[in-house]
Tab-separated table of C-alpha atoms in Angstrom:
chain	number	residue	atom	x	y	z
A	22	MET	CA	74.613	107.630	108.587
A	23	THR	CA	76.508	104.940	106.677
A	24	ILE	CA	79.884	105.310	104.992
A	25	LYS	CA	78.070	105.437	101.642
A	26	ASP	CA	76.595	108.748	102.834
A	27	TRP	CA	80.052	110.208	103.494
A	28	PRO	CA	81.767	112.401	100.901
A	29	ALA	CA	83.684	110.166	98.493
A	30	ASP	CA	87.070	111.645	99.482
A	31	GLU	CA	86.524	110.659	103.144
A	32	ARG	CA	85.543	107.004	102.598
A	33	PRO	CA	88.315	104.613	103.695
A	34	ARG	CA	88.314	102.357	100.631
A	35	GLU	CA	88.303	105.289	98.229
A	36	LYS	CA	91.075	107.023	100.207
A	37	LEU	CA	93.142	103.844	100.041
A	38	LEU	CA	92.690	103.556	96.282
A	39	ARG	CA	93.422	107.228	95.713
A	40	GLU	CA	96.262	107.885	98.182
A	41	GLY	CA	97.547	104.474	99.303
A	42	SER	CA	97.125	102.463	102.460
A	43	ALA	CA	99.755	104.376	104.484
A	44	ILE	CA	97.474	107.419	104.634
A	45	LEU	CA	94.715	105.555	106.490
A	46	THR	CA	94.322	105.436	110.254
A	47	ASP	CA	94.264	102.096	112.055
A	48	ALA	CA	90.474	102.362	112.339
A	49	GLU	CA	90.105	103.070	108.625
A	50	LEU	CA	92.306	100.088	107.691
A	51	LEU	CA	90.238	97.834	109.954
A	52	ALA	CA	87.047	99.260	108.445
A	53	VAL	CA	88.248	98.246	104.981
A	54	LEU	CA	88.762	94.715	106.295
A	55	LEU	CA	85.416	94.662	108.131
A	56	ARG	CA	83.635	95.879	104.980
A	57	SER	CA	80.496	96.867	106.916
A	58	GLY	CA	79.387	98.020	110.297
A	59	VAL	CA	76.574	96.930	112.573
A	60	ALA	CA	73.225	98.434	113.462
A	61	GLY	CA	73.902	101.948	114.707
A	62	ALA	CA	77.616	102.001	113.811
A	63	ASP	CA	79.354	102.235	110.455
A	64	ALA	CA	82.531	100.217	109.852
A	65	VAL	CA	84.869	103.025	110.953
A	66	THR	CA	82.936	103.612	114.181
A	67	LEU	CA	82.928	99.867	114.861
A	68	ALA	CA	86.669	99.671	114.181
A	69	ARG	CA	87.348	102.588	116.553
A	70	ARG	CA	85.284	100.915	119.261
A	71	LEU	CA	87.095	97.581	118.792
A	72	LEU	CA	90.475	99.306	118.990
A	73	SER	CA	89.413	101.120	122.142
A	74	GLU	CA	87.961	98.046	123.849
A	75	CYS	CA	91.009	95.917	123.029
A	76	GLY	CA	93.591	98.545	123.918
A	77	GLY	CA	94.977	99.255	120.460
A	78	LEU	CA	95.817	97.599	117.171
A	79	ARG	CA	98.388	95.139	118.445
A	80	ALA	CA	96.124	93.886	121.229
A	81	LEU	CA	93.204	93.578	118.804
A	82	LEU	CA	95.189	91.554	116.267
A	83	GLU	CA	96.772	89.352	118.931
A	84	ALA	CA	93.496	88.695	120.763
A	85	ARG	CA	92.259	85.130	120.966
A	86	ARG	CA	89.103	84.155	119.132
A	87	GLU	CA	87.045	83.956	122.333
A	88	GLN	CA	88.052	87.506	123.275
A	89	LEU	CA	87.118	89.007	119.913
A	90	VAL	CA	83.811	87.264	119.340
A	91	ALA	CA	82.735	88.390	122.822
A	92	LEU	CA	82.881	92.013	121.605
A	93	ALA	CA	79.713	93.442	120.112
A	94	GLY	CA	79.979	93.594	116.330
A	95	CYS	CA	82.964	91.269	116.067
A	96	GLY	CA	82.014	87.718	115.220
A	97	PRO	CA	83.862	84.742	113.760
A	98	ALA	CA	84.024	86.327	110.292
A	99	ALA	CA	85.820	89.430	111.607
A	100	PHE	CA	88.199	87.253	113.629
A	101	ALA	CA	88.956	85.182	110.508
A	102	THR	CA	89.546	88.336	108.437
A	103	PHE	CA	91.903	89.856	111.018
A	104	SER	CA	93.775	86.563	111.430
A	105	ALA	CA	94.198	86.181	107.676
A	106	ALA	CA	95.448	89.772	107.293
A	107	LEU	CA	97.947	89.296	110.119
A	108	GLU	CA	99.212	86.012	108.643
A	109	LEU	CA	99.603	87.614	105.207
A	110	GLY	CA	101.746	90.298	106.827
A	111	ARG	CA	103.887	87.698	108.586
A	112	ARG	CA	104.372	85.720	105.388
A	113	TYR	CA	105.263	88.873	103.482
A	114	ILE	CA	107.921	89.793	106.035
A	115	TYR	CA	109.274	86.243	106.081
A	116	SER	CA	109.404	86.002	102.289
A	117	THR	CA	111.228	89.339	102.163
A	118	LEU	CA	113.799	88.012	104.610
A	119	GLU	CA	114.201	84.777	102.626
A	120	ARG	CA	114.669	86.686	99.377
A	121	ASP	CA	117.208	89.137	100.768
A	122	GLY	CA	119.763	86.465	101.604
A	123	PRO	CA	121.838	86.044	104.751
A	124	LEU	CA	121.226	88.029	107.917
A	125	GLU	CA	124.000	90.596	107.861
A	126	ASN	CA	123.254	92.704	110.938
A	127	PRO	CA	121.505	92.521	114.326
A	128	GLY	CA	118.463	94.398	113.005
A	129	ALA	CA	117.877	91.814	110.270
A	130	ALA	CA	118.275	88.976	112.796
A	131	SER	CA	115.775	90.633	115.118
A	132	GLN	CA	113.265	91.171	112.314
A	133	TYR	CA	113.627	87.554	111.242
A	134	LEU	CA	113.050	86.192	114.742
A	135	VAL	CA	110.088	88.456	115.418
A	136	SER	CA	108.427	87.487	112.135
A	137	ARG	CA	108.900	83.774	112.835
A	138	MET	CA	107.992	83.666	116.521
A	139	LYS	CA	105.449	86.422	117.079
A	140	ALA	CA	102.432	84.177	116.463
A	141	TYR	CA	103.179	81.843	119.364
A	142	GLN	CA	100.781	82.280	122.282
A	143	ARG	CA	103.259	80.702	124.701
A	144	GLU	CA	106.946	80.981	125.503
A	145	VAL	CA	109.161	79.403	122.856
A	146	PHE	CA	112.884	78.698	122.938
A	147	ALA	CA	114.839	79.028	119.720
A	148	CYS	CA	118.440	79.261	118.625
A	149	LEU	CA	119.892	81.340	115.839
A	150	TYR	CA	123.329	80.071	114.805
A	151	LEU	CA	125.507	82.763	113.312
A	152	ASP	CA	128.763	82.426	111.452
């Protein structure tokens, strides 16, 4: 059974359009990005399997290209899609921080540093000078 065979109110893309992205599960959000499944698995089933095999959403999105393309149903196109979505999120957070002005509390400083340094695959040293 494909997602097209599902009732319209259960399909991830239609749910997103009707109720917003916050209502979707991690697997449903990934299925929207994947756009299609593979032989024997619709996009949601594939997304659930990828999440399970990687150990969750964070591990999936932080996985290196070689790790992801080694998984059945996840080729270079899926890796590129996930990488682009993650980078859009980073840029959104960073632009929000830039727009909001100076860092006025420890939480804002933490959010800024995480958004700027999370993508590094190795240890990085940085300084944040506060006045």
